[in-house]
PDB file of C-alpha atoms in Angstrom:
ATOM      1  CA  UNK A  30       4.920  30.315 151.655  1.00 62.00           C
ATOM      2  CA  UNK A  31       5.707  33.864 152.212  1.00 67.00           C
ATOM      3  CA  UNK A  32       7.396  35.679 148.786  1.00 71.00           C
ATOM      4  CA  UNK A  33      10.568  37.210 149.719  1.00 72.00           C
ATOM      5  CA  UNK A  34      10.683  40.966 150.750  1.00 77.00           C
ATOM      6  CA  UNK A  35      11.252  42.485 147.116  1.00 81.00           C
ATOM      7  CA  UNK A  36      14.416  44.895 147.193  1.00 88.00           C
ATOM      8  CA  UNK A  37      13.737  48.400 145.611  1.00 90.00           C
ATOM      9  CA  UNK A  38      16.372  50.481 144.403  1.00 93.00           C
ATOM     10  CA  UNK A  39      17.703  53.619 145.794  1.00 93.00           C
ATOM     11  CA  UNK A  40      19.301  56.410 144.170  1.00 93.00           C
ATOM     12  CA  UNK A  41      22.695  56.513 143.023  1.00 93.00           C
ATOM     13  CA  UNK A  42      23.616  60.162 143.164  1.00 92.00           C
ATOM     14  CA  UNK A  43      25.844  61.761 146.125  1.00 91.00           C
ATOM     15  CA  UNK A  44      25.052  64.155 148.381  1.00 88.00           C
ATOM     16  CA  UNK A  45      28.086  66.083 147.633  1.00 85.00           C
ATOM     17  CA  UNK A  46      26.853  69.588 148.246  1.00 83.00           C
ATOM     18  CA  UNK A  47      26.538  70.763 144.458  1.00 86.00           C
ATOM     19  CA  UNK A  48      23.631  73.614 144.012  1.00 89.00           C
ATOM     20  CA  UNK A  49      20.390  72.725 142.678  1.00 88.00           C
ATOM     21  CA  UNK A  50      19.570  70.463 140.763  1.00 91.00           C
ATOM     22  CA  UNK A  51      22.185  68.478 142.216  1.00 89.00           C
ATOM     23  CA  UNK A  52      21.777  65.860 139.122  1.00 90.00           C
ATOM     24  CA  UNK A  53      22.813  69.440 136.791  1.00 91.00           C
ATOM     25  CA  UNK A  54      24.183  72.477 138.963  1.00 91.00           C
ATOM     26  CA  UNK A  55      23.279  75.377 138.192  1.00 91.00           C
ATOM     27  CA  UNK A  56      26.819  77.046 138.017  1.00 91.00           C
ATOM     28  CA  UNK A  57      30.341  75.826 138.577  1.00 87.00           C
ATOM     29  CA  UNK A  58      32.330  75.999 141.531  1.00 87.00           C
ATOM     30  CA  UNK A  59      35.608  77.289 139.437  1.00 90.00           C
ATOM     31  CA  UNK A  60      37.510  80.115 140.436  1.00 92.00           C
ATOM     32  CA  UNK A  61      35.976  83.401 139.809  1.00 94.00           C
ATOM     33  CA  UNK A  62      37.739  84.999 136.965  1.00 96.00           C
ATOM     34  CA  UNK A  63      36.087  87.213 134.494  1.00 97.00           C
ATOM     35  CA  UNK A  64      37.725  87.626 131.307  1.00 97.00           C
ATOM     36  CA  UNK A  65      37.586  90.740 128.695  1.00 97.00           C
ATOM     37  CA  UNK A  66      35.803  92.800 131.098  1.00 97.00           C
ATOM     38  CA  UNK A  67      34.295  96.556 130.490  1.00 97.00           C
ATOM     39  CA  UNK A  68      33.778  98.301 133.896  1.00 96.00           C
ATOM     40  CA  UNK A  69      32.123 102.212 133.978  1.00 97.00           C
ATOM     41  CA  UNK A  70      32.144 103.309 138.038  1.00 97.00           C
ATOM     42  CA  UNK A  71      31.023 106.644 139.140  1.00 98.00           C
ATOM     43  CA  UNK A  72      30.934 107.718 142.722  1.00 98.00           C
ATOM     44  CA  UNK A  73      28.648 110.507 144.569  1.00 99.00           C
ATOM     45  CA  UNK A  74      26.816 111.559 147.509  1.00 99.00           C
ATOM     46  CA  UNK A  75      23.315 111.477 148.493  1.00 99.00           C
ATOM     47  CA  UNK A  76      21.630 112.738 152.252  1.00 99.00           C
ATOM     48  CA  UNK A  77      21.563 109.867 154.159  1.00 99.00           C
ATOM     49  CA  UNK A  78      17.682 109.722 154.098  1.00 98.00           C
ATOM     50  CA  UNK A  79      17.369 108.397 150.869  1.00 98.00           C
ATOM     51  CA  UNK A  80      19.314 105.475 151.825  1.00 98.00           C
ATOM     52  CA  UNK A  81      18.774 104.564 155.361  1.00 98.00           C
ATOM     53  CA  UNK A  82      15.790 102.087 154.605  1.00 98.00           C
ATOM     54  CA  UNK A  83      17.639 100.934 152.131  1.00 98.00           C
ATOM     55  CA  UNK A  84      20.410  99.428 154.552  1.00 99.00           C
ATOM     56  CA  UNK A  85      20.761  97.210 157.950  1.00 98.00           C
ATOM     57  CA  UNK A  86      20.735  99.205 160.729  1.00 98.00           C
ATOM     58  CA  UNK A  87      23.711  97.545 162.105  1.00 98.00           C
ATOM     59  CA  UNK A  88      25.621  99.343 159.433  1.00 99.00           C
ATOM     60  CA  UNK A  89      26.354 103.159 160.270  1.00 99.00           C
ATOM     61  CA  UNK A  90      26.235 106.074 157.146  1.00 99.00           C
ATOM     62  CA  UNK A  91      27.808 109.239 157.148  1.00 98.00           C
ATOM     63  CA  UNK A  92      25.309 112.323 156.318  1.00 98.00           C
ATOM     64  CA  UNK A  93      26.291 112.183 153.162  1.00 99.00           C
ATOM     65  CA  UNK A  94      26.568 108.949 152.183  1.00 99.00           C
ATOM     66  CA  UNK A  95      29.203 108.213 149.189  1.00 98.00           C
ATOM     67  CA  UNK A  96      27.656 105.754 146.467  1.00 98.00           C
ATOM     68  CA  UNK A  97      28.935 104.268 143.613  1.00 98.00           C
ATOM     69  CA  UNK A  98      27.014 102.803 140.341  1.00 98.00           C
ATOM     70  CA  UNK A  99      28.808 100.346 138.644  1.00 98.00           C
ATOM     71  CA  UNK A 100      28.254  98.985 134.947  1.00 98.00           C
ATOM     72  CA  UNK A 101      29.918  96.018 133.646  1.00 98.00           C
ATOM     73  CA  UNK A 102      30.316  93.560 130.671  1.00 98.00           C
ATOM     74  CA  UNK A 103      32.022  90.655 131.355  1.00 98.00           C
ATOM     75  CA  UNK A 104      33.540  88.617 128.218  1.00 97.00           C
ATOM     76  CA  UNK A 105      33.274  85.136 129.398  1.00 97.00           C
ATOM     77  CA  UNK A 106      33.774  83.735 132.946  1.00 97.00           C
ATOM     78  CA  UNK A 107      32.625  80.371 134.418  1.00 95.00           C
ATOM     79  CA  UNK A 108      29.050  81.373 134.666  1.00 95.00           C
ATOM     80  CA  UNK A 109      29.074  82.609 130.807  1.00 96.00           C
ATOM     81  CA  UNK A 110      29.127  85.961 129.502  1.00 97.00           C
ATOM     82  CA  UNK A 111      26.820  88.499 130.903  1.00 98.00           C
ATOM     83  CA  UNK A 112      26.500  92.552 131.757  1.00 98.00           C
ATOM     84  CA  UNK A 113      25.706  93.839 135.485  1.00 98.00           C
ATOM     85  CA  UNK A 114      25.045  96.464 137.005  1.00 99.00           C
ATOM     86  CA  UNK A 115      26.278  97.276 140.885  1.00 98.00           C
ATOM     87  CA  UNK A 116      24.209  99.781 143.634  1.00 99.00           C
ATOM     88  CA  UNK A 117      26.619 100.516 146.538  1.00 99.00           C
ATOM     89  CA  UNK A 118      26.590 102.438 149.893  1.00 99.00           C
ATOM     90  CA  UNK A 119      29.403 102.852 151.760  1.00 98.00           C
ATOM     91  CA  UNK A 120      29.273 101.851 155.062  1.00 98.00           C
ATOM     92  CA  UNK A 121      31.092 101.453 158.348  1.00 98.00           C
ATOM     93  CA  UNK A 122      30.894  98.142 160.109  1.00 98.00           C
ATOM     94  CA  UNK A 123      32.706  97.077 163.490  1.00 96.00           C
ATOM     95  CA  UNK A 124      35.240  99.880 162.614  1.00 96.00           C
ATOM     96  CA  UNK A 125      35.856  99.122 158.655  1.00 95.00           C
ATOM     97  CA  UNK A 126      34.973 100.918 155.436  1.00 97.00           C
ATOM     98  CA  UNK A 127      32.824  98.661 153.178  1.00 97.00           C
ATOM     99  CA  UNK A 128      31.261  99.330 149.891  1.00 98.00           C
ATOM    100  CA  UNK A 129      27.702  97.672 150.830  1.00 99.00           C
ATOM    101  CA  UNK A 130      25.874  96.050 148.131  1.00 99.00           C
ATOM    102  CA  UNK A 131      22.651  97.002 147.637  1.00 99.00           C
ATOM    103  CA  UNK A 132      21.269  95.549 144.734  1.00 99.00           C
ATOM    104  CA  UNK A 133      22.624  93.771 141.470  1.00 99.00           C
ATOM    105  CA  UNK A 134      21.103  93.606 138.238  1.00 99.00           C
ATOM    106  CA  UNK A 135      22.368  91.481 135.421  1.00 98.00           C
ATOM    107  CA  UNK A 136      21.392  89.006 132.472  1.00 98.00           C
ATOM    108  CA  UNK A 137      22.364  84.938 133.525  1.00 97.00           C
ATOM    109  CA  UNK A 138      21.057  82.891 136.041  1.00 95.00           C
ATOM    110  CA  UNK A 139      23.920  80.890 136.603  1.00 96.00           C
ATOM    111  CA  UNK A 140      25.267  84.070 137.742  1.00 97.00           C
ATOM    112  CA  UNK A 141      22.429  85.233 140.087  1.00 97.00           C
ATOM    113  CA  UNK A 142      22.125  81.759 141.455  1.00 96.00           C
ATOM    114  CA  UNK A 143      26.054  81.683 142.072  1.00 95.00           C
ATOM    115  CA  UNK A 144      25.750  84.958 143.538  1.00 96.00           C
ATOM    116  CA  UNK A 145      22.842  84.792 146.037  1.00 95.00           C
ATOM    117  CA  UNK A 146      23.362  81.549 147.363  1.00 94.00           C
ATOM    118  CA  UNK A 147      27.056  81.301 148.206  1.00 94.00           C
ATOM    119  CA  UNK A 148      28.377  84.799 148.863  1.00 96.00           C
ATOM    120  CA  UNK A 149      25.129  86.655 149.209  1.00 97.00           C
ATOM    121  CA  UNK A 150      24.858  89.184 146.118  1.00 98.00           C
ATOM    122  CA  UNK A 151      21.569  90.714 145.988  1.00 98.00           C
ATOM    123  CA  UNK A 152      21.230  90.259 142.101  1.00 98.00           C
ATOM    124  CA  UNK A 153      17.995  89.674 140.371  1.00 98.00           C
ATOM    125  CA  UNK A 154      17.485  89.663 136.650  1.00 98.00           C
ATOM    126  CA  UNK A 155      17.781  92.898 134.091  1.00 98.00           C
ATOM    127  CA  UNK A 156      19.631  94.195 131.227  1.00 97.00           C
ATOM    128  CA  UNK A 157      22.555  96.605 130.920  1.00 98.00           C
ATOM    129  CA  UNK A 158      24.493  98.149 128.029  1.00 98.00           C
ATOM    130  CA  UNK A 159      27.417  99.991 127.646  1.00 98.00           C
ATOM    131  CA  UNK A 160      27.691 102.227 124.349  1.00 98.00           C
ATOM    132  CA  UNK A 161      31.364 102.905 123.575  1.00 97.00           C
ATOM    133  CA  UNK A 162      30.984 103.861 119.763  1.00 96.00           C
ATOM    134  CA  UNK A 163      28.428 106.436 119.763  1.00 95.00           C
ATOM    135  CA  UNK A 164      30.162 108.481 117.148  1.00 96.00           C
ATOM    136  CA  UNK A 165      31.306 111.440 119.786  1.00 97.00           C
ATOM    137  CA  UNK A 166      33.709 110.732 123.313  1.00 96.00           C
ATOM    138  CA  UNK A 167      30.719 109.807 124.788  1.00 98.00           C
ATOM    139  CA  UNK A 168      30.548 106.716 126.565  1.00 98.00           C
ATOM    140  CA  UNK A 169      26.962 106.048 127.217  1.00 99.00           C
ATOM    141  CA  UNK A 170      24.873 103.035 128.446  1.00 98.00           C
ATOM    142  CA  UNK A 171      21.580 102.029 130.821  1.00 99.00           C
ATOM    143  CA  UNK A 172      20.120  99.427 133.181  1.00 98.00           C
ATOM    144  CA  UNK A 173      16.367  98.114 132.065  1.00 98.00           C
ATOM    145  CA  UNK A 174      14.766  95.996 135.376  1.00 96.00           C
ATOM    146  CA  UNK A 175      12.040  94.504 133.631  1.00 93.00           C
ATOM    147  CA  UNK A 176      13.329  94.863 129.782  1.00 90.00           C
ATOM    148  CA  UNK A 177      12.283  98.099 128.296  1.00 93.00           C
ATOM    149  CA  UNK A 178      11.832  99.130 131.830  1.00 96.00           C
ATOM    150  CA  UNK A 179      15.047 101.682 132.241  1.00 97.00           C
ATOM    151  CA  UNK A 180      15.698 102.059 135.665  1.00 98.00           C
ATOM    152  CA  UNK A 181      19.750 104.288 135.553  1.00 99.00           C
ATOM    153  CA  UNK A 182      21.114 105.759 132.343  1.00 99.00           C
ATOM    154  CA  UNK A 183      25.007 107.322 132.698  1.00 99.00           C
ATOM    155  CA  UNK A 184      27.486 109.078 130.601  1.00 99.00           C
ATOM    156  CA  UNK A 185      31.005 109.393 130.894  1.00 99.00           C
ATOM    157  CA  UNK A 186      33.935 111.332 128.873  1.00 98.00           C
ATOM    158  CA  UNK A 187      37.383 110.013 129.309  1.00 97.00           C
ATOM    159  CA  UNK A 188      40.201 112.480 129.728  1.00 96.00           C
ATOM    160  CA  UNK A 189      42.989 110.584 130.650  1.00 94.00           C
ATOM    161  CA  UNK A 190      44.502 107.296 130.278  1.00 93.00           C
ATOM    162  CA  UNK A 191      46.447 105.341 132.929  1.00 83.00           C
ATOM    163  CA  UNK A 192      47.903 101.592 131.581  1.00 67.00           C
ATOM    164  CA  UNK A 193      46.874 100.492 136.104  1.00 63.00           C
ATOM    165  CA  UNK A 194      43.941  99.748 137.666  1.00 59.00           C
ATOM    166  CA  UNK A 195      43.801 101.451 141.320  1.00 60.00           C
ATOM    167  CA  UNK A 196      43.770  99.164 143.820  1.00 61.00           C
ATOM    168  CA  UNK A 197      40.123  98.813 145.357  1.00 62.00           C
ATOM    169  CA  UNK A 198      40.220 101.396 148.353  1.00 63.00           C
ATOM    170  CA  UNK A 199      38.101  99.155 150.369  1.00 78.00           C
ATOM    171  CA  UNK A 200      36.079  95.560 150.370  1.00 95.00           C
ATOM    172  CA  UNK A 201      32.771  95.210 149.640  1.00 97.00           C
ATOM    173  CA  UNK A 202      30.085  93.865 151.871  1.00 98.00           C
ATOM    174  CA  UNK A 203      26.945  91.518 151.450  1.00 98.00           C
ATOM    175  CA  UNK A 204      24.355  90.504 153.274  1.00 98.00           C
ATOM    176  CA  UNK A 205      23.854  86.591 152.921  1.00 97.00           C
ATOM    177  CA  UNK A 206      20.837  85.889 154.370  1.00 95.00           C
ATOM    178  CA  UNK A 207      18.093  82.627 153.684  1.00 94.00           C
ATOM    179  CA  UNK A 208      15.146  82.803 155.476  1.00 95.00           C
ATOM    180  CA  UNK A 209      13.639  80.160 157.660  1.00 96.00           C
ATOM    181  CA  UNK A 210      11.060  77.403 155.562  1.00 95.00           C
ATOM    182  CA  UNK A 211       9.075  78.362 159.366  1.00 97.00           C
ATOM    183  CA  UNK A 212       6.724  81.525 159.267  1.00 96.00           C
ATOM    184  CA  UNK A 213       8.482  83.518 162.013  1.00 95.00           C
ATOM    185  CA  UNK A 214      11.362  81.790 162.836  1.00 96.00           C
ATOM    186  CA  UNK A 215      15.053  83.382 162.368  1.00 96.00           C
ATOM    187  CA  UNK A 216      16.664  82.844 159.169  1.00 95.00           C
ATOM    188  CA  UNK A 217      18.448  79.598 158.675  1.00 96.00           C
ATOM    189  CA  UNK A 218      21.730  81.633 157.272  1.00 95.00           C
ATOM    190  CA  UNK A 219      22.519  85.095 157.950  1.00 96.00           C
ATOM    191  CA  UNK A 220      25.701  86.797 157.982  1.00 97.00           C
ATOM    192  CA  UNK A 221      28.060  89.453 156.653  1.00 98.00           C
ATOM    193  CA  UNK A 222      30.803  88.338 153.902  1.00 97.00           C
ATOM    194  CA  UNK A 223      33.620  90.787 152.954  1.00 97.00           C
ATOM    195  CA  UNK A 224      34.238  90.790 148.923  1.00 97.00           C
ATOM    196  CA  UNK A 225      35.769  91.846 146.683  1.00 94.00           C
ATOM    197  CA  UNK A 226      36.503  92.152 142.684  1.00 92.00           C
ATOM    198  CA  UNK A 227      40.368  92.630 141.689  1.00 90.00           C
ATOM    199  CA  UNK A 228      41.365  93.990 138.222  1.00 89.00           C
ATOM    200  CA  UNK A 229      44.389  93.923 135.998  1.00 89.00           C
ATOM    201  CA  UNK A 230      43.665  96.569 132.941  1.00 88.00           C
ATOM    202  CA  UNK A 231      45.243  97.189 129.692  1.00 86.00           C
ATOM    203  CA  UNK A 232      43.656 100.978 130.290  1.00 91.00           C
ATOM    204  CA  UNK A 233      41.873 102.176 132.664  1.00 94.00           C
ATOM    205  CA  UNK A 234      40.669 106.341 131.850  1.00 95.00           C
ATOM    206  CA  UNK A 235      39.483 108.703 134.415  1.00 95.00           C
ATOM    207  CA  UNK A 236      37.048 111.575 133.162  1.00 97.00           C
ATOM    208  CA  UNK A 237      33.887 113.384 134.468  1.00 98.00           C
ATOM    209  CA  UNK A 238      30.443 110.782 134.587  1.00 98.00           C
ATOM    210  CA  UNK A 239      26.884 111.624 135.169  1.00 99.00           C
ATOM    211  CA  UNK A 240      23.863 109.417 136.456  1.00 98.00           C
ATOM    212  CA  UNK A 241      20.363 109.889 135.783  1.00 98.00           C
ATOM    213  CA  UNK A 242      17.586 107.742 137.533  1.00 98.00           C
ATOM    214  CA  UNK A 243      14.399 108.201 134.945  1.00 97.00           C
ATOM    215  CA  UNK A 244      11.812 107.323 137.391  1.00 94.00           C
ATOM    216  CA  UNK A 245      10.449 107.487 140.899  1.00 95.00           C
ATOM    217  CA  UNK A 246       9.555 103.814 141.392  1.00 95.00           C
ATOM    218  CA  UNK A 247       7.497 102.160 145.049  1.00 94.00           C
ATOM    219  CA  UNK A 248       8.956  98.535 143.868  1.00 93.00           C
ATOM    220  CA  UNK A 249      12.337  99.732 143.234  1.00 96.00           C
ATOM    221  CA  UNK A 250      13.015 102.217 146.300  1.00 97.00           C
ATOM    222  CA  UNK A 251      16.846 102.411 145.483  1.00 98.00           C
ATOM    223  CA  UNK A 252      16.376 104.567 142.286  1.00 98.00           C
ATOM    224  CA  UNK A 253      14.729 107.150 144.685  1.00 98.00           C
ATOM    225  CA  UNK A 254      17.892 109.096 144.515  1.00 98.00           C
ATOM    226  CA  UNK A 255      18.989 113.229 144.030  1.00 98.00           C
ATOM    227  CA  UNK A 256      22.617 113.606 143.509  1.00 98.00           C
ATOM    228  CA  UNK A 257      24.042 116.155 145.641  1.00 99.00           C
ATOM    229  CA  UNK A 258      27.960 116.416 144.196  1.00 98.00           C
ATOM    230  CA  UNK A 259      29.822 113.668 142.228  1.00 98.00           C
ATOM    231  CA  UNK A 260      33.123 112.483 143.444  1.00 97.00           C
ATOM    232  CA  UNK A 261      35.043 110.863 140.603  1.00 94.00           C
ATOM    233  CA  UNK A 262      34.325 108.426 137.510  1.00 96.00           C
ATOM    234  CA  UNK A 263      36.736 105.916 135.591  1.00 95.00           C
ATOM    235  CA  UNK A 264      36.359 103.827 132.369  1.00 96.00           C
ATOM    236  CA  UNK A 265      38.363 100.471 132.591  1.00 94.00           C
ATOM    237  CA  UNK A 266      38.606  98.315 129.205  1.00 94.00           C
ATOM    238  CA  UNK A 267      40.078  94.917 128.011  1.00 94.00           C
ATOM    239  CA  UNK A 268      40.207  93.935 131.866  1.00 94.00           C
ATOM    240  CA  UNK A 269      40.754  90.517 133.404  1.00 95.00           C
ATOM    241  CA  UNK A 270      38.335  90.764 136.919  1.00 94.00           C
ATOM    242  CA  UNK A 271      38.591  87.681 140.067  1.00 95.00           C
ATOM    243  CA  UNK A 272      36.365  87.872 142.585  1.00 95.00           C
ATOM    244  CA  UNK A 273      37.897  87.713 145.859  1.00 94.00           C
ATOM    245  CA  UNK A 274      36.180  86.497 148.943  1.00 93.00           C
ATOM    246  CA  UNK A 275      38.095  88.073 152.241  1.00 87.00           C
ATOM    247  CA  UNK A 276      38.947  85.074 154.975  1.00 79.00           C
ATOM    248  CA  UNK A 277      37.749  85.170 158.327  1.00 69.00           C
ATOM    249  CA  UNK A 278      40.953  86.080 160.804  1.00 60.00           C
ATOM    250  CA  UNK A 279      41.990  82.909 162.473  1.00 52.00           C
ATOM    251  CA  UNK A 280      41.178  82.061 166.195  1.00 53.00           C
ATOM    252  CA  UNK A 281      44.822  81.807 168.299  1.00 48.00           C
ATOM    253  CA  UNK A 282      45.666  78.473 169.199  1.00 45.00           C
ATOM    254  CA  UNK A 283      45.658  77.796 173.114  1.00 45.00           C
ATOM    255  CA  UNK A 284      48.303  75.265 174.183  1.00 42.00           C
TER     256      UNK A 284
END
């Protein structure tokens, strides 16, 4: 007599899309909100030459490209509390301003994971602080990429308050992009998503910033950088931040 065909068990858990490891994501799908957020931005142009291999050549620069360094500290979001710090070039693509993201640096994985993999942030790991009580107006702070590695240093003096955030001028753009598991094949995702980051402010001060990059660097090409003319720094505190993702304009419907 033959023994019956023994019946071996299969997994239980759904494929429900969840990021890896399925059995524990990585980060939560919640809304984006960022609560108790600090946010230093200051804006200025470079010649276009220090950028251009820096950037798809889809995109199109001006000669004087304007870019923006951003330094944050978010309070606690659903990712965690964490600091960042934002490299952006503006950018015109199929007729529209962007704010193209060049590189990320911040301090939670949940984060960078979040980031990359569903709206295409290019964020790695690093360390940023922002010094508010230095004992003078200054506002200082830094970006390390590896730790004790400082790759951007700013200061910034506030000179005047205003109780509104501007409106952001224009959306940001990133490149999501996974490459194929086949040696020489096309990627297996790649495409542009419009973002953005919206912010209601209890203050929000405007004053004069400066950025210093410390070091040439052949690993880190974007801190190759000489400032030509700054065009405007601001100082927001005690700030609630979403992140916004834009939607895709809907096909007509043919009857």
């Amino acid at each position: 007599m033959h023994k019956p065909t023994a019946i071996m068990p299969n997994g239980t858990l759904p494929l429900n899309g969840e990021s890896m490891p399925i059995f524990t994501p990585a980060y939560s799908r919640a809304r984006g909100i960022f609560t108790n957020t600090t946010a230093v931005g200051i804006s200025y142009r470079v010649a276009a030459s220090q950028v251009t291999h820096l950037v798809p050549d889809v995109l199109e620069l001006e000669e004087e490209p304007l870019m923006t360094s951003l330094f944050l500290s978010y309070g606690m979001s659903p990712v965690g509390s964490y600091t960042e710090y934002a490299h952006q070039v503006e950018v015109t693509y199929k007729g529209s301003k962007f704010h193209y993201n060049l590189l990320f640096i911040l301090d939670n994985d949940a984060a960078i994971f979040a980031g990359r993999e569903l709206l295409g942030f290019p964020k790695v790991l690093g360390k940023s602080v922002i010094q508010e009580f230095t004992g003078t107006r200054l506002v200082t702070g830094s970006t390390e990429r590896p730790a004790g590695r400082k790759m951007v240093e700013f200061e910034f003096v506030p000179e005047q308050m205003d109780t509104n955030a501007p409106p952001p001028d224009r959306w940001m753009l990133n490149l999501r992009n996974i490459p194929s598991p086949h040696v020489g094949q096309p990627p297996s995702v790649q495409e542009f998503i419009p973002v953005g980051l919206g912010m209601k402010c209890d203050e929000v001060w405007t004053g004069k910033g400066y950025i210093n990059f410390p070091r040439k660097s052949i690993s880190d090409p974007w801190v190759n950088l000489d400032i030509l003319r700054y065009e405007g720094s601001f100082m927001a505190r005690n700030a609630t931040a979403e992140l916004l993702v834009r939607q895709p304009p809907q096909k007509p419907v043919c009857y």
